[in-house]
C-alpha cells in the first residue's frame, strides 16, 4: 500500500457499520466523518448520532480526541 497508504490507514478507520446507536462528541482537534453522501469535517463541540449506518473516520490534518457512547441495537429485517 506504500508509505502514504500506510499513514492514511494508521489515522483512518475502514468504512463499517455496527448494530449500535452511537453518540459522539469531538473534544479536541479535527476529525472527518465519511458517509455515503460525502465527507463532513467535525470541529470541537460537534456532535454526531449514528443509527447503524455505514461510516468511517479519518484524521488527515491533525490528531483528535473524541468521546463516544455506544448502545447495543439490532438491525431491522430488510425486505
PDB file of C-alpha atoms in Angstrom:
ATOM      1  CA  UNK A   1       0.000   0.000   0.000  1.00  0.00           C
ATOM      2  CA  UNK A   2       3.015   2.282   0.171  1.00  0.00           C
ATOM      3  CA  UNK A   3       4.068   4.768   2.821  1.00  0.00           C
ATOM      4  CA  UNK A   4       1.218   7.238   2.186  1.00  0.00           C
ATOM      5  CA  UNK A   5      -1.344   4.452   2.205  1.00  0.00           C
ATOM      6  CA  UNK A   6       0.075   3.091   5.464  1.00  0.00           C
ATOM      7  CA  UNK A   7      -0.059   6.556   7.030  1.00  0.00           C
ATOM      8  CA  UNK A   8      -3.669   7.124   5.952  1.00  0.00           C
ATOM      9  CA  UNK A   9      -4.599   3.645   7.243  1.00  0.00           C
ATOM     10  CA  UNK A  10      -2.963   4.430  10.603  1.00  0.00           C
ATOM     11  CA  UNK A  11      -5.117   7.527  11.081  1.00  0.00           C
ATOM     12  CA  UNK A  12      -8.312   6.205   9.483  1.00  0.00           C
ATOM     13  CA  UNK A  13     -10.924   3.560  10.105  1.00  0.00           C
ATOM     14  CA  UNK A  14     -12.330   1.435   7.312  1.00  0.00           C
ATOM     15  CA  UNK A  15     -15.925   2.153   6.329  1.00  0.00           C
ATOM     16  CA  UNK A  16     -18.109  -0.034   8.527  1.00  0.00           C
ATOM     17  CA  UNK A  17     -21.448  -0.307  10.289  1.00  0.00           C
ATOM     18  CA  UNK A  18     -22.419  -1.906  13.559  1.00  0.00           C
ATOM     19  CA  UNK A  19     -25.581  -2.884  15.386  1.00  0.00           C
ATOM     20  CA  UNK A  20     -25.335   0.099  17.724  1.00  0.00           C
ATOM     21  CA  UNK A  21     -26.654   3.575  18.286  1.00  0.00           C
ATOM     22  CA  UNK A  22     -23.564   5.769  18.614  1.00  0.00           C
ATOM     23  CA  UNK A  23     -23.406   9.233  20.178  1.00  0.00           C
ATOM     24  CA  UNK A  24     -20.070  11.011  19.721  1.00  0.00           C
ATOM     25  CA  UNK A  25     -18.734  14.447  20.607  1.00  0.00           C
ATOM     26  CA  UNK A  26     -15.458  15.845  19.317  1.00  0.00           C
ATOM     27  CA  UNK A  27     -13.458  17.212  22.243  1.00  0.00           C
ATOM     28  CA  UNK A  28     -10.177  18.296  20.615  1.00  0.00           C
ATOM     29  CA  UNK A  29      -8.698  18.654  17.140  1.00  0.00           C
ATOM     30  CA  UNK A  30     -10.469  17.899  13.892  1.00  0.00           C
ATOM     31  CA  UNK A  31     -11.950  14.683  12.525  1.00  0.00           C
ATOM     32  CA  UNK A  32     -13.603  13.856   9.210  1.00  0.00           C
ATOM     33  CA  UNK A  33     -16.707  11.655   9.211  1.00  0.00           C
ATOM     34  CA  UNK A  34     -17.045   9.674   5.981  1.00  0.00           C
ATOM     35  CA  UNK A  35     -20.646   8.965   4.938  1.00  0.00           C
ATOM     36  CA  UNK A  36     -22.241   7.858   1.681  1.00  0.00           C
ATOM     37  CA  UNK A  37     -23.184  11.483   0.920  1.00  0.00           C
ATOM     38  CA  UNK A  38     -19.617  12.764   1.374  1.00  0.00           C
ATOM     39  CA  UNK A  39     -17.133  13.970   3.970  1.00  0.00           C
ATOM     40  CA  UNK A  40     -18.180  16.015   6.999  1.00  0.00           C
ATOM     41  CA  UNK A  41     -15.453  17.930   8.862  1.00  0.00           C
ATOM     42  CA  UNK A  42     -16.052  17.959  12.613  1.00  0.00           C
ATOM     43  CA  UNK A  43     -14.680  20.615  14.982  1.00  0.00           C
ATOM     44  CA  UNK A  44     -14.565  20.651  18.809  1.00  0.00           C
ATOM     45  CA  UNK A  45     -18.091  20.627  20.238  1.00  0.00           C
ATOM     46  CA  UNK A  46     -19.629  18.977  17.168  1.00  0.00           C
ATOM     47  CA  UNK A  47     -21.885  16.003  17.920  1.00  0.00           C
ATOM     48  CA  UNK A  48     -22.840  13.022  15.756  1.00  0.00           C
ATOM     49  CA  UNK A  49     -25.536  10.398  16.310  1.00  0.00           C
ATOM     50  CA  UNK A  50     -25.314   7.294  14.135  1.00  0.00           C
ATOM     51  CA  UNK A  51     -28.041   4.701  13.851  1.00  0.00           C
ATOM     52  CA  UNK A  52     -26.245   1.698  12.411  1.00  0.00           C
ATOM     53  CA  UNK A  53     -25.301   3.476   9.191  1.00  0.00           C
ATOM     54  CA  UNK A  54     -22.217   2.896   7.018  1.00  0.00           C
ATOM     55  CA  UNK A  55     -19.449   5.297   8.076  1.00  0.00           C
ATOM     56  CA  UNK A  56     -15.728   5.754   8.532  1.00  0.00           C
ATOM     57  CA  UNK A  57     -13.355   8.205  10.202  1.00  0.00           C
ATOM     58  CA  UNK A  58     -10.146   9.925   9.214  1.00  0.00           C
ATOM     59  CA  UNK A  59      -7.804  12.469  10.806  1.00  0.00           C
ATOM     60  CA  UNK A  60      -5.972  13.773   7.751  1.00  0.00           C
ATOM     61  CA  UNK A  61      -4.770  17.080   9.219  1.00  0.00           C
ATOM     62  CA  UNK A  62      -4.117  16.557  12.932  1.00  0.00           C
ATOM     63  CA  UNK A  63      -4.823  14.292  15.876  1.00  0.00           C
ATOM     64  CA  UNK A  64      -8.116  14.443  17.724  1.00  0.00           C
ATOM     65  CA  UNK A  65      -9.894  13.338  20.867  1.00  0.00           C
ATOM     66  CA  UNK A  66     -13.473  12.113  20.617  1.00  0.00           C
ATOM     67  CA  UNK A  67     -15.795  10.625  23.245  1.00  0.00           C
ATOM     68  CA  UNK A  68     -18.393   8.005  22.316  1.00  0.00           C
ATOM     69  CA  UNK A  69     -21.355   6.322  23.947  1.00  0.00           C
ATOM     70  CA  UNK A  70     -22.315   3.187  22.031  1.00  0.00           C
ATOM     71  CA  UNK A  71     -25.535   1.353  22.838  1.00  0.00           C
ATOM     72  CA  UNK A  72     -26.356  -2.102  21.516  1.00  0.00           C
ATOM     73  CA  UNK A  73     -29.153  -2.292  18.946  1.00  0.00           C
ATOM     74  CA  UNK A  74     -30.451  -4.632  16.255  1.00  0.00           C
ATOM     75  CA  UNK A  75     -30.836  -4.047  12.521  1.00  0.00           C
ATOM     76  CA  UNK A  76     -34.383  -4.260  11.197  1.00  0.00           C
ATOM     77  CA  UNK A  77     -35.109  -7.057   8.770  1.00  0.00           C
ATOM     78  CA  UNK A  78     -34.772  -5.518   5.320  1.00  0.00           C
ATOM     79  CA  UNK A  79     -37.357  -6.728   2.803  1.00  0.00           C
TER      80      UNK A  79
END
